[in-house]
CSV table of C-alpha atoms in Angstrom, one decimal:
chain,number,residue,atom,x,y,z
A,1,UNK,CA,9.6,-18.2,-7.3
A,2,UNK,CA,11.3,-21.1,-8.8
A,3,UNK,CA,10.5,-23.4,-5.8
A,4,UNK,CA,6.7,-22.1,-6.2
A,5,UNK,CA,7.0,-23.3,-9.8
A,6,UNK,CA,8.5,-26.6,-8.8
A,7,UNK,CA,5.6,-26.9,-6.2
A,8,UNK,CA,7.8,-27.1,-3.1
A,9,UNK,CA,5.6,-25.4,-0.7
A,10,UNK,CA,7.8,-26.0,2.3
A,11,UNK,CA,10.8,-24.3,0.7
A,12,UNK,CA,8.7,-21.6,-0.4
A,13,UNK,CA,7.7,-20.8,3.2
A,14,UNK,CA,11.2,-21.0,4.5
A,15,UNK,CA,12.5,-18.9,2.1
A,16,UNK,CA,9.7,-16.3,2.7
A,17,UNK,CA,10.3,-16.3,6.2
A,18,UNK,CA,14.0,-15.5,5.8
A,19,UNK,CA,14.0,-13.0,3.1
A,20,UNK,CA,14.8,-9.2,3.5
A,21,UNK,CA,11.0,-8.1,3.2
A,22,UNK,CA,9.0,-10.9,4.5
A,23,UNK,CA,5.7,-9.4,4.2
A,24,UNK,CA,6.1,-8.0,0.6
A,25,UNK,CA,7.7,-11.5,-0.6
A,26,UNK,CA,4.7,-13.4,1.1
A,27,UNK,CA,2.2,-11.1,-0.7
A,28,UNK,CA,3.6,-11.6,-4.1
A,29,UNK,CA,4.3,-15.4,-3.5
A,30,UNK,CA,0.5,-15.5,-2.3
A,31,UNK,CA,-0.5,-14.0,-5.4
A,32,UNK,CA,1.6,-16.2,-7.6
A,33,UNK,CA,0.5,-19.3,-6.0
A,34,UNK,CA,-3.4,-18.2,-6.2
A,35,UNK,CA,-2.9,-17.7,-10.0
A,36,UNK,CA,-1.0,-21.1,-10.4
A,37,UNK,CA,-4.0,-22.8,-8.6
A,38,UNK,CA,-6.5,-21.2,-10.8
A,39,UNK,CA,-4.2,-22.5,-13.8
A,40,UNK,CA,-3.9,-25.8,-12.4
A,41,UNK,CA,-7.5,-26.5,-12.3
A,42,UNK,CA,-7.5,-29.8,-13.9
A,43,UNK,CA,-5.1,-31.4,-11.4
A,44,UNK,CA,-6.7,-31.2,-8.1
A,45,UNK,CA,-3.7,-32.2,-5.9
A,46,UNK,CA,-1.8,-29.1,-7.2
A,47,UNK,CA,-4.8,-26.7,-7.3
A,48,UNK,CA,-5.5,-27.5,-3.5
A,49,UNK,CA,-2.0,-27.4,-2.3
A,50,UNK,CA,-1.2,-24.1,-4.0
A,51,UNK,CA,-4.3,-22.7,-2.6
A,52,UNK,CA,-3.3,-23.6,0.9
A,53,UNK,CA,0.0,-22.3,0.2
A,54,UNK,CA,-1.5,-18.7,-0.8
A,55,UNK,CA,-3.8,-18.7,2.2
A,56,UNK,CA,-1.0,-19.6,4.4
A,57,UNK,CA,1.4,-17.0,2.8
A,58,UNK,CA,-1.1,-14.2,3.1
A,59,UNK,CA,-2.0,-15.3,6.7
A,60,UNK,CA,1.6,-14.9,7.7
A,61,UNK,CA,1.9,-11.6,6.4
A,62,UNK,CA,-1.2,-10.6,8.0
A,63,UNK,CA,0.0,-12.1,11.3
A,64,UNK,CA,3.4,-10.4,11.0
A,65,UNK,CA,1.8,-7.0,10.2
A,66,UNK,CA,-0.5,-7.7,13.5
A,67,UNK,CA,2.3,-8.5,15.6
A,68,UNK,CA,4.1,-5.4,14.8
A,69,UNK,CA,1.0,-3.5,15.2
A,70,UNK,CA,0.4,-4.7,18.7
A,71,UNK,CA,4.1,-3.9,19.7
A,72,UNK,CA,4.1,-0.4,18.0
A,73,UNK,CA,1.2,0.8,16.0
A,74,UNK,CA,3.4,3.7,14.5
A,75,UNK,CA,6.0,1.4,13.2
A,76,UNK,CA,3.4,-0.9,11.4
A,77,UNK,CA,1.7,2.2,9.9
A,78,UNK,CA,5.4,3.2,8.8
A,79,UNK,CA,5.9,-0.3,7.5
A,80,UNK,CA,2.6,0.1,5.4
A,81,UNK,CA,3.5,3.6,4.1
A,82,UNK,CA,7.1,3.0,3.2
A,83,UNK,CA,7.7,2.6,-0.5
A,84,UNK,CA,9.4,-0.7,-1.6
A,85,UNK,CA,12.6,-0.5,-3.8
A,86,UNK,CA,11.9,-3.8,-5.7
A,87,UNK,CA,8.3,-3.1,-6.5
A,88,UNK,CA,8.5,0.4,-8.4
A,89,UNK,CA,8.0,2.3,-5.1
A,90,UNK,CA,4.6,0.7,-4.3
A,91,UNK,CA,3.9,0.4,-0.5
A,92,UNK,CA,2.6,-2.7,1.3
A,93,UNK,CA,-0.8,-1.2,1.3
A,94,UNK,CA,-0.8,-0.8,-2.3
A,95,UNK,CA,0.5,-4.4,-3.0
A,96,UNK,CA,-2.3,-5.7,-0.9
A,97,UNK,CA,-4.9,-3.8,-2.9
A,98,UNK,CA,-3.4,-4.9,-6.2
A,99,UNK,CA,-3.2,-8.5,-5.1
A,100,UNK,CA,-6.4,-8.4,-3.4
A,101,UNK,CA,-5.4,-9.8,0.0
A,102,UNK,CA,-8.3,-8.9,2.0
A,103,UNK,CA,-7.1,-9.8,5.4
A,104,UNK,CA,-4.4,-7.3,5.2
A,105,UNK,CA,-6.5,-4.6,3.6
A,106,UNK,CA,-8.8,-5.1,6.5
A,107,UNK,CA,-6.2,-4.6,9.2
A,108,UNK,CA,-6.3,-1.7,11.6
A,109,UNK,CA,-3.1,-0.3,10.3
A,110,UNK,CA,-4.1,-0.5,6.5
A,111,UNK,CA,-7.5,1.0,7.4
A,112,UNK,CA,-5.8,3.9,8.9
A,113,UNK,CA,-3.7,4.3,5.6
A,114,UNK,CA,-6.9,4.0,3.7
A,115,UNK,CA,-8.5,6.5,5.7
A,116,UNK,CA,-5.6,9.1,5.4
A,117,UNK,CA,-5.6,8.6,1.6
A,118,UNK,CA,-9.3,9.0,1.4
A,119,UNK,CA,-10.0,11.7,4.1
A,120,UNK,CA,-6.5,13.4,4.7
A,121,UNK,CA,-7.4,16.5,2.8
A,122,UNK,CA,-10.7,17.3,4.4
A,123,UNK,CA,-11.1,19.5,7.4
A,124,UNK,CA,-14.0,21.1,9.0
A,125,UNK,CA,-14.6,24.8,9.0
A,126,UNK,CA,-15.7,26.1,12.2
A,127,UNK,CA,-18.9,28.3,12.6
A,128,UNK,CA,-19.2,30.1,16.0
A,129,UNK,CA,-22.9,31.0,15.4
A,130,UNK,CA,-24.3,27.8,14.9
A,131,UNK,CA,-24.0,24.8,17.5
A,132,UNK,CA,-22.8,21.6,16.4
A,133,UNK,CA,-26.2,19.7,16.8
A,134,UNK,CA,-27.8,22.0,14.5
A,135,UNK,CA,-24.9,21.6,11.9
A,136,UNK,CA,-25.4,17.8,12.1
A,137,UNK,CA,-29.1,18.0,11.7
A,138,UNK,CA,-28.9,20.4,8.8
A,139,UNK,CA,-26.2,18.3,7.1
A,140,UNK,CA,-28.3,15.3,7.5
A,141,UNK,CA,-31.3,16.9,5.9
A,142,UNK,CA,-29.7,19.1,3.2
A,143,UNK,CA,-26.6,18.6,0.9
A,144,UNK,CA,-25.7,22.2,0.6
A,145,UNK,CA,-24.6,23.1,4.2
A,146,UNK,CA,-22.0,20.5,3.8
A,147,UNK,CA,-20.2,22.6,1.2
A,148,UNK,CA,-19.9,25.4,3.7
A,149,UNK,CA,-18.5,23.3,6.6
A,150,UNK,CA,-16.2,20.9,4.9
A,151,UNK,CA,-13.1,22.5,3.5
A,152,UNK,CA,-10.2,20.7,1.3
A,153,UNK,CA,-6.8,21.6,2.1
A,154,UNK,CA,-4.4,22.1,-0.5
A,155,UNK,CA,-1.2,20.0,-0.4
A,156,UNK,CA,1.6,22.6,-0.4
A,157,UNK,CA,4.2,20.0,-0.6
A,158,UNK,CA,2.9,18.7,-3.9
A,159,UNK,CA,2.3,22.2,-5.5
A,160,UNK,CA,5.5,23.9,-4.6
A,161,UNK,CA,8.7,23.4,-6.2
A,162,UNK,CA,8.1,20.5,-8.4
A,163,UNK,CA,7.8,21.0,-12.3
A,164,UNK,CA,5.2,18.8,-14.1
A,165,UNK,CA,6.6,16.4,-16.4
A,166,UNK,CA,4.9,14.9,-19.2
A,167,UNK,CA,4.2,11.2,-18.9
A,168,UNK,CA,6.6,10.4,-21.8
A,169,UNK,CA,9.3,12.3,-20.3
A,170,UNK,CA,8.6,10.6,-16.9
A,171,UNK,CA,8.7,7.1,-18.6
A,172,UNK,CA,11.7,8.0,-20.4
A,173,UNK,CA,13.6,9.1,-17.2
A,174,UNK,CA,12.4,6.0,-15.2
A,175,UNK,CA,15.2,3.5,-16.2
A,176,UNK,CA,18.0,6.0,-17.0
A,177,UNK,CA,20.9,6.4,-14.5
A,178,UNK,CA,21.2,10.0,-12.8
A,179,UNK,CA,23.7,12.3,-14.8
A,180,UNK,CA,27.0,12.9,-13.0
A,181,UNK,CA,27.6,16.5,-12.6
A,182,UNK,CA,31.0,17.9,-12.2
A,183,UNK,CA,31.9,19.9,-9.3
A,184,UNK,CA,33.0,23.5,-10.1
A,185,UNK,CA,36.5,24.0,-10.1
A,186,UNK,CA,37.8,26.4,-7.4
A,187,UNK,CA,41.0,26.9,-9.4
A,188,UNK,CA,41.2,29.3,-12.3
Protein backbone atom coordinates (compact mmCIF):
# COMPACT_ATOMS: atom_id res chain seq x y z
CA UNK A 1 0.00 0.00 0.00
CA UNK A 2 2.89 2.30 0.77
CA UNK A 3 4.32 1.77 -2.73
CA UNK A 4 0.93 2.65 -4.17
CA UNK A 5 0.84 5.87 -2.16
CA UNK A 6 4.38 6.72 -3.32
CA UNK A 7 3.25 6.10 -6.92
CA UNK A 8 5.53 3.17 -7.72
CA UNK A 9 3.34 1.00 -10.00
CA UNK A 10 6.13 -1.42 -10.96
CA UNK A 11 6.89 -2.19 -7.32
CA UNK A 12 3.16 -2.61 -6.61
CA UNK A 13 2.86 -5.17 -9.43
CA UNK A 14 5.96 -7.02 -8.23
CA UNK A 15 4.83 -7.17 -4.60
CA UNK A 16 1.36 -8.23 -5.68
CA UNK A 17 2.75 -11.07 -7.81
CA UNK A 18 4.85 -12.45 -4.95
CA UNK A 19 2.32 -12.08 -2.14
CA UNK A 20 0.70 -14.98 -0.26
CA UNK A 21 -2.75 -14.27 -1.71
CA UNK A 22 -2.09 -12.62 -5.08
CA UNK A 23 -5.73 -12.49 -6.23
CA UNK A 24 -7.07 -10.89 -3.05
CA UNK A 25 -4.12 -8.52 -2.85
CA UNK A 26 -4.59 -7.51 -6.50
CA UNK A 27 -8.30 -6.83 -5.91
CA UNK A 28 -7.62 -4.63 -2.89
CA UNK A 29 -4.81 -2.71 -4.56
CA UNK A 30 -6.90 -2.28 -7.70
CA UNK A 31 -9.68 -0.72 -5.66
CA UNK A 32 -7.22 1.55 -3.85
CA UNK A 33 -5.60 2.62 -7.12
CA UNK A 34 -9.02 3.36 -8.61
CA UNK A 35 -9.95 5.49 -5.60
CA UNK A 36 -6.62 7.33 -5.68
CA UNK A 37 -7.07 7.98 -9.41
CA UNK A 38 -10.43 9.56 -8.69
CA UNK A 39 -8.92 11.71 -5.93
CA UNK A 40 -5.98 12.85 -8.10
CA UNK A 41 -8.22 14.09 -10.89
CA UNK A 42 -6.43 17.45 -10.98
CA UNK A 43 -3.10 15.83 -11.92
CA UNK A 44 -3.62 14.06 -15.23
CA UNK A 45 -0.36 12.07 -15.12
CA UNK A 46 -1.18 10.49 -11.75
CA UNK A 47 -4.81 9.88 -12.63
CA UNK A 48 -3.99 8.09 -15.89
CA UNK A 49 -1.16 6.07 -14.36
CA UNK A 50 -3.22 4.96 -11.37
CA UNK A 51 -6.18 4.04 -13.59
CA UNK A 52 -3.89 1.90 -15.79
CA UNK A 53 -2.47 0.27 -12.65
CA UNK A 54 -5.98 -0.49 -11.37
CA UNK A 55 -6.98 -2.03 -14.70
CA UNK A 56 -3.78 -4.06 -14.86
CA UNK A 57 -4.17 -5.38 -11.29
CA UNK A 58 -7.79 -6.39 -11.78
CA UNK A 59 -6.86 -7.95 -15.13
CA UNK A 60 -4.07 -9.97 -13.53
CA UNK A 61 -6.46 -11.21 -10.83
CA UNK A 62 -8.98 -12.28 -13.46
CA UNK A 63 -6.31 -13.95 -15.60
CA UNK A 64 -4.97 -15.84 -12.58
CA UNK A 65 -8.45 -17.13 -11.70
CA UNK A 66 -8.97 -18.00 -15.38
CA UNK A 67 -5.74 -20.02 -15.51
CA UNK A 68 -6.75 -21.95 -12.41
CA UNK A 69 -10.24 -22.45 -13.88
CA UNK A 70 -8.83 -23.89 -17.12
CA UNK A 71 -6.65 -26.42 -15.30
CA UNK A 72 -9.10 -27.31 -12.52
CA UNK A 73 -12.60 -25.76 -12.41
CA UNK A 74 -13.36 -27.18 -8.96
CA UNK A 75 -10.16 -25.71 -7.53
CA UNK A 76 -11.07 -22.29 -8.96
CA UNK A 77 -14.53 -22.57 -7.42
CA UNK A 78 -13.03 -23.45 -4.04
CA UNK A 79 -10.64 -20.51 -4.38
CA UNK A 80 -13.60 -18.16 -4.83
CA UNK A 81 -15.60 -19.72 -1.97
CA UNK A 82 -12.86 -19.99 0.65
CA UNK A 83 -13.05 -17.33 3.41
CA UNK A 84 -9.95 -15.14 3.62
CA UNK A 85 -8.37 -14.59 7.03
CA UNK A 86 -7.18 -11.02 6.55
CA UNK A 87 -10.48 -9.78 5.15
CA UNK A 88 -12.86 -10.61 8.03
CA UNK A 89 -13.89 -13.93 6.48
CA UNK A 90 -14.95 -12.47 3.13
CA UNK A 91 -14.48 -14.62 0.04
CA UNK A 92 -12.86 -13.53 -3.22
CA UNK A 93 -16.29 -13.39 -4.84
CA UNK A 94 -17.56 -11.08 -2.12
CA UNK A 95 -14.47 -8.87 -2.50
CA UNK A 96 -15.08 -8.69 -6.25
CA UNK A 97 -18.66 -7.57 -5.59
CA UNK A 98 -17.64 -5.03 -2.96
CA UNK A 99 -14.82 -3.58 -5.07
CA UNK A 100 -16.86 -3.64 -8.30
CA UNK A 101 -14.37 -5.77 -10.26
CA UNK A 102 -16.67 -6.62 -13.14
CA UNK A 103 -14.20 -8.89 -14.93
CA UNK A 104 -14.04 -11.26 -11.99
CA UNK A 105 -17.77 -11.08 -11.28
CA UNK A 106 -18.45 -12.00 -14.92
CA UNK A 107 -16.04 -14.96 -14.81
CA UNK A 108 -17.54 -18.41 -15.15
CA UNK A 109 -16.41 -19.61 -11.71
CA UNK A 110 -17.81 -16.54 -9.98
CA UNK A 111 -21.07 -16.89 -11.89
CA UNK A 112 -21.28 -20.46 -10.61
CA UNK A 113 -20.88 -19.11 -7.06
CA UNK A 114 -23.57 -16.47 -7.65
CA UNK A 115 -25.92 -19.07 -9.11
CA UNK A 116 -25.44 -21.31 -6.08
CA UNK A 117 -25.98 -18.37 -3.74
CA UNK A 118 -29.19 -17.21 -5.40
CA UNK A 119 -30.72 -20.49 -6.54
CA UNK A 120 -29.04 -23.05 -4.27
CA UNK A 121 -32.09 -23.58 -2.05
CA UNK A 122 -34.58 -24.06 -4.91
CA UNK A 123 -35.62 -27.46 -6.19
CA UNK A 124 -38.39 -28.66 -8.43
CA UNK A 125 -41.15 -30.83 -7.06
CA UNK A 126 -42.12 -33.54 -9.48
CA UNK A 127 -45.64 -34.30 -10.46
CA UNK A 128 -46.25 -37.55 -12.29
CA UNK A 129 -49.64 -36.75 -13.77
CA UNK A 130 -48.61 -33.63 -15.75
CA UNK A 131 -46.11 -33.74 -18.61
CA UNK A 132 -43.15 -31.37 -18.49
CA UNK A 133 -44.26 -29.35 -21.56
CA UNK A 134 -47.63 -28.65 -19.92
CA UNK A 135 -45.92 -27.48 -16.71
CA UNK A 136 -43.76 -25.10 -18.72
CA UNK A 137 -46.75 -23.75 -20.63
CA UNK A 138 -48.83 -23.26 -17.48
CA UNK A 139 -45.92 -21.64 -15.61
CA UNK A 140 -45.37 -19.25 -18.53
CA UNK A 141 -49.01 -18.16 -18.55
CA UNK A 142 -49.89 -18.27 -14.85
CA UNK A 143 -47.73 -17.50 -11.82
CA UNK A 144 -49.63 -19.64 -9.32
CA UNK A 145 -48.48 -23.05 -10.70
CA UNK A 146 -44.89 -22.07 -9.98
CA UNK A 147 -45.76 -22.09 -6.29
CA UNK A 148 -46.69 -25.79 -6.52
CA UNK A 149 -43.74 -26.92 -8.65
CA UNK A 150 -40.86 -25.02 -7.03
CA UNK A 151 -39.93 -25.87 -3.44
CA UNK A 152 -37.42 -24.15 -1.17
CA UNK A 153 -35.12 -26.50 0.70
CA UNK A 154 -34.39 -25.72 4.31
CA UNK A 155 -30.70 -25.74 5.08
CA UNK A 156 -30.40 -28.07 8.05
CA UNK A 157 -26.80 -27.15 8.85
CA UNK A 158 -27.78 -23.54 9.54
CA UNK A 159 -30.78 -24.29 11.75
CA UNK A 160 -29.46 -27.22 13.77
CA UNK A 161 -27.08 -26.91 16.67
CA UNK A 162 -26.32 -23.21 16.49
CA UNK A 163 -27.80 -20.78 18.95
CA UNK A 164 -28.67 -17.35 17.66
CA UNK A 165 -26.71 -14.48 19.17
CA UNK A 166 -27.67 -10.88 19.29
CA UNK A 167 -25.67 -8.56 17.02
CA UNK A 168 -24.23 -6.80 20.07
CA UNK A 169 -22.92 -10.05 21.57
CA UNK A 170 -21.44 -11.09 18.23
CA UNK A 171 -19.72 -7.72 17.87
CA UNK A 172 -18.24 -7.94 21.37
CA UNK A 173 -16.95 -11.46 20.78
CA UNK A 174 -15.44 -10.69 17.39
CA UNK A 175 -12.12 -9.30 18.66
CA UNK A 176 -11.91 -11.35 21.83
CA UNK A 177 -9.46 -14.21 22.23
CA UNK A 178 -11.04 -17.60 22.93
CA UNK A 179 -11.20 -18.52 26.61
CA UNK A 180 -8.83 -21.18 27.81
CA UNK A 181 -10.63 -24.11 29.33
CA UNK A 182 -8.85 -26.28 31.84
CA UNK A 183 -8.78 -29.95 31.27
CA UNK A 184 -10.62 -31.91 33.91
CA UNK A 185 -8.19 -33.50 36.25
CA UNK A 186 -8.28 -37.27 36.50
CA UNK A 187 -6.71 -37.19 39.96
CA UNK A 188 -9.01 -36.82 42.95
